[in-house]
Coordinates of C-alpha atoms in Angstrom, one line a residue:
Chain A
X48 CA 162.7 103.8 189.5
X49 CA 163.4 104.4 185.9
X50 CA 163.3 101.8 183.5
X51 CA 165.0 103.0 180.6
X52 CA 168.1 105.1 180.4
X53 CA 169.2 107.3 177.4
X54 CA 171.9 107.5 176.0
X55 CA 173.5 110.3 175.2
X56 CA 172.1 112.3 177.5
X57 CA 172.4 115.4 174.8
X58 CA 173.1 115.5 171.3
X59 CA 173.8 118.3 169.0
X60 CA 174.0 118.7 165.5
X61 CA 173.6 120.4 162.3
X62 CA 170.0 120.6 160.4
X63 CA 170.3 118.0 157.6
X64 CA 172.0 115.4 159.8
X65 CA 170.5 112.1 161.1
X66 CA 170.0 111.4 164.7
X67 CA 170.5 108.7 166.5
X68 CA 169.4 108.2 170.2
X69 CA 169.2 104.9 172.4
X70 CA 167.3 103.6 174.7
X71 CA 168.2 100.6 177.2
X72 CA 165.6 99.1 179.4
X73 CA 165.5 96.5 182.6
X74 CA 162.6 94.0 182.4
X75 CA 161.0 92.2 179.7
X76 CA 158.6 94.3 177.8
X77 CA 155.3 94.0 175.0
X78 CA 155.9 97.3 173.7
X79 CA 158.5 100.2 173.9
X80 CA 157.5 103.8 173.1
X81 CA 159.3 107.2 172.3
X82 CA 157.5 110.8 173.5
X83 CA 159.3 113.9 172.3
X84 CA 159.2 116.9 174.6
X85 CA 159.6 120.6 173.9
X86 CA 160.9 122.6 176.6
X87 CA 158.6 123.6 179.8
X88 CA 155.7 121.5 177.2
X89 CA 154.0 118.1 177.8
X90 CA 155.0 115.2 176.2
X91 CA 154.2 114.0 172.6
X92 CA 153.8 110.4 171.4
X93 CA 155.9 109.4 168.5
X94 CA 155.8 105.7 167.5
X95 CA 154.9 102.6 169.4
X96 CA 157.1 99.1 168.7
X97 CA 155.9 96.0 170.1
X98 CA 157.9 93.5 171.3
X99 CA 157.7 91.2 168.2
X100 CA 158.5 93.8 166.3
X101 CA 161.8 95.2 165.1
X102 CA 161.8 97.7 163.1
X103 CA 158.9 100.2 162.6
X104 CA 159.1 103.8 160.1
X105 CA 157.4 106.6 161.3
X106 CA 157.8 109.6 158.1
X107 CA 161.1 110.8 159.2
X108 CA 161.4 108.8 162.5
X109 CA 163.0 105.3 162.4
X110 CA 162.9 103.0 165.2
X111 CA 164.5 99.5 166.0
X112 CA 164.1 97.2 168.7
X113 CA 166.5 94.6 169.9
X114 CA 164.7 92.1 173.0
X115 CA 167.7 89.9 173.4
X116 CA 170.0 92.8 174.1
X117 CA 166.9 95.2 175.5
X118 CA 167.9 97.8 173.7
X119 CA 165.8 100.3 171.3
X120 CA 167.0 103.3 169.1
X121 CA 165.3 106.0 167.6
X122 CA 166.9 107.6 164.3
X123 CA 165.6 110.8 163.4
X124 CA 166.8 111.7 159.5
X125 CA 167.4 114.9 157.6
X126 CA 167.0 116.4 161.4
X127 CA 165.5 120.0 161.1
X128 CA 165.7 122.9 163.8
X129 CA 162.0 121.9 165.2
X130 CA 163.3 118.9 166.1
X131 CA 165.1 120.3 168.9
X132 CA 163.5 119.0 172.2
X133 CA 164.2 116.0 174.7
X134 CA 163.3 112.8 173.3
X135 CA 161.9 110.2 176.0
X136 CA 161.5 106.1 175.6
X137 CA 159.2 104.7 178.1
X138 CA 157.9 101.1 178.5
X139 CA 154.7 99.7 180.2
X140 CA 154.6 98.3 183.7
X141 CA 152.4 96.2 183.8
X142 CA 153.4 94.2 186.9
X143 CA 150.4 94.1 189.3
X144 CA 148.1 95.3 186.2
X145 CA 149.4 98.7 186.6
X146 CA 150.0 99.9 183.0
X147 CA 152.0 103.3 183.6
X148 CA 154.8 103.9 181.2
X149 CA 158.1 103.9 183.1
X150 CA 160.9 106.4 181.8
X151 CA 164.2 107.1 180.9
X152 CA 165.8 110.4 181.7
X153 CA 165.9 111.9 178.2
X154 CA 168.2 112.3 175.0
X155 CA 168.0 116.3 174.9
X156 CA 168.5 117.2 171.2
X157 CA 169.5 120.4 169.8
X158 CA 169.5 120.6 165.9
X159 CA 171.4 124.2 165.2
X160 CA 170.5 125.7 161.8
Chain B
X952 CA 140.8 120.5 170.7
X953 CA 140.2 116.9 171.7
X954 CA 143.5 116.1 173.2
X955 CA 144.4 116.1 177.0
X956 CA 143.4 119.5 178.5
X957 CA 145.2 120.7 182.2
X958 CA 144.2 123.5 184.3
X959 CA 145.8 125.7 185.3
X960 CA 148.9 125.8 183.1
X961 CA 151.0 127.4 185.8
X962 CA 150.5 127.7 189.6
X963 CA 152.9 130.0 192.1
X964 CA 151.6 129.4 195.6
X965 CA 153.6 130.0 199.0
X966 CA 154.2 127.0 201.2
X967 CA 152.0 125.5 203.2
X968 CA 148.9 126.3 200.8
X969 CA 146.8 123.6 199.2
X970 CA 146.7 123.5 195.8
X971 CA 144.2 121.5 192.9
X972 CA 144.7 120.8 189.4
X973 CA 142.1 119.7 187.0
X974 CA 142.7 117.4 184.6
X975 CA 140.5 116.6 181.8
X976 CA 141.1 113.1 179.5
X977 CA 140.3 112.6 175.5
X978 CA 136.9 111.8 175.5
X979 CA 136.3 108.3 175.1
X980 CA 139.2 107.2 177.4
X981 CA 139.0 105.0 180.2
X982 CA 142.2 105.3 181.8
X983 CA 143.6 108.8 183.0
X984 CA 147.3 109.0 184.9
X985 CA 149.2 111.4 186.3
X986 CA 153.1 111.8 186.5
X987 CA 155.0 114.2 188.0
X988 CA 158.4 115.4 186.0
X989 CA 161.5 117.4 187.8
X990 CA 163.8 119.1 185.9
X991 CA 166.2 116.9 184.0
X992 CA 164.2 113.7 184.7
X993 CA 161.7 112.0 182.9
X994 CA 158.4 111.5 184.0
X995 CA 157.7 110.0 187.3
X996 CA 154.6 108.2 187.6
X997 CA 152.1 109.0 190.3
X998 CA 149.3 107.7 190.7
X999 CA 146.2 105.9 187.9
X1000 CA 142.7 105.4 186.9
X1001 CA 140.6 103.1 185.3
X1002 CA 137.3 105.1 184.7
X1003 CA 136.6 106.2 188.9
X1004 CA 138.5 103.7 190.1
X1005 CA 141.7 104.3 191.1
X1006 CA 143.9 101.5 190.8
X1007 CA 147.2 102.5 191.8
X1008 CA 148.5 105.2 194.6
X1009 CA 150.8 103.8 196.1
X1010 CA 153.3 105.8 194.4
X1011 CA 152.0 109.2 195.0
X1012 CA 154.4 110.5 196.9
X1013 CA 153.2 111.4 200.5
X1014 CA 149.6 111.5 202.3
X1015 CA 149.9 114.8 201.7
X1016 CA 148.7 114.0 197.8
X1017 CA 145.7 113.0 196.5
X1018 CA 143.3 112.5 193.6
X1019 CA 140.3 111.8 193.0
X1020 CA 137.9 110.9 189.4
X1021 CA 134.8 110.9 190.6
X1022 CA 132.2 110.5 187.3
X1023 CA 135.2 108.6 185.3
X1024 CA 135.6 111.9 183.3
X1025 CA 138.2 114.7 184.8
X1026 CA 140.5 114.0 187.4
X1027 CA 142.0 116.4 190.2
X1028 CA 145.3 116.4 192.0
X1029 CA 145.0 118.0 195.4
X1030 CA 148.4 118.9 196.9
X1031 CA 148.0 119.6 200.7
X1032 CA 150.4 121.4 202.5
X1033 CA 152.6 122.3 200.1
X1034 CA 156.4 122.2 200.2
X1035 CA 159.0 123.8 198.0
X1036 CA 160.3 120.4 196.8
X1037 CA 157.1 119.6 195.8
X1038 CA 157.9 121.8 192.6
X1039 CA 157.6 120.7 189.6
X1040 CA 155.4 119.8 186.3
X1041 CA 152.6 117.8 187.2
X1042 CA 151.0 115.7 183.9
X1043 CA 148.5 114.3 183.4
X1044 CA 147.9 111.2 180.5
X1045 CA 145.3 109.3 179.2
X1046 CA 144.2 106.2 177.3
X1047 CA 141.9 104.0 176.1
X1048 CA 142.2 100.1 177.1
X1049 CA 140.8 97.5 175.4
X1050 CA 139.6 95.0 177.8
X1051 CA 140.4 91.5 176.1
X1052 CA 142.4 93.1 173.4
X1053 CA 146.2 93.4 173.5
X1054 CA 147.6 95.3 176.2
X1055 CA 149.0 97.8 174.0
X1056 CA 148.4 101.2 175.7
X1057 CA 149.2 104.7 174.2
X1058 CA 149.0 107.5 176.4
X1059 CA 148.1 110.8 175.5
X1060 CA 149.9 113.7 177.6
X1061 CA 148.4 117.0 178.4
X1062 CA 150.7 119.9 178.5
X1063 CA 151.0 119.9 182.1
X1064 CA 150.4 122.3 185.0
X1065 CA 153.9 123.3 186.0
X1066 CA 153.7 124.5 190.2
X1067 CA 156.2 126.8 191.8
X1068 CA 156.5 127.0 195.8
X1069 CA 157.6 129.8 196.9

């Protein structure tokens, strides 16, 4: 079952603009991470937040983390044309010490130059 | 390289045919997963090991799937019997574990082996 959901689903915009995806989850969580994937390509770890966290820079990539609301959103500024990919958030399950990430169905960006 | 290495990359086979794809984890990493992804979806998580062991299968997806890690090092996926909807990228992940540290566990992702039933 998926865990997180997306939102929106895609997103296009032009390179030099910020953007903004978000991520809503289901059960209570110790850390919530983003993967970026480039078409037909596996998936690439971006930033990590932990639950006591709530806001945590990456170089271009800002994320924030809301518990109370379970809610995350990844803000990607001065967006460039190799941004363009679908952008995953996944949390751990680790009910019954199983550990596998459990995610969303994607925010598919395309940043037009 | 050091990352996650999967092999092969792609794989066209006719249904009915087994198929095997290799795996192989960063080094040092004791935990190795594997996830299948459709188009449009996210992953979906299939199946997990914590160095041979294999702690989780319940979610693989029929008997028809297995795995195996047998020195704690690669992993394979064996697909028996394969049918068309059985297409898709199959990835694999892995990750080191602490034990007694914080469960705080990035996964690494291979670029996947992407399988086409004909």
């Amino acid at each position: 079952s998926q865990q997180g959901e997306e939102d929106p689903q895609a997103l296009s915009i032009q390179e030099g603009e910020n953007a903004t995806m978000n991520c809503s989850y289901k059960t209570s969580i110790n850390n919530l991470q983003w993967y970026r994937q480039n078409s037909g390509r596996g998936l690439v770890h971006l930033i990590l937040i932990r639950s006591n966290e709530r806001e945590k820079h990456s170089g271009r990539l800002r994320v924030t983390l809301d518990t109370s609301k379970k809610s995350s959103s990844l803000l990607i500024t001065a967006s460039r044309a190799a941004d363009t990919a679908s952008y995953f958030c996944a949390s751990p399950n680790y009910g019954g010490s199983q550990g596998n990430l459990i995610f969303g169905k994607g925010t598919k960006l395309s940043v037009k130059p | 390289d050091t990352g996650v290495s999967q092999n092969p990359r792609h794989k066209i086979t006719k249904r009915g045919q087994n198929v095997t794809f290799r795996c192989d984890p960063i080094s040092e990493h004791n935990r190795l997963y594997w996830y299948r992804q459709t188009l449009g979806q996210g992953p979906e998580f299939l199946t997990y090991f914590q160095n041979e062991a294999q702690l989780e299968k319940s979610r693989l997806l029929s008997d028809r799937f297995s795995a195996e890690r047998p020195k704690g090092s690669f992993s394979t996926l064996e697909i028996q019997r394969t049918e068309q909807g059985d297409s898709a990228m199959y990835l694999c992940a892995s990750s080191l574990l602490w034990a007694g540290g914080p469960i705080v566990d990035t996964q690494y992702f291979g670029p996947g082996t992407r399988l086409t039933v004909l």
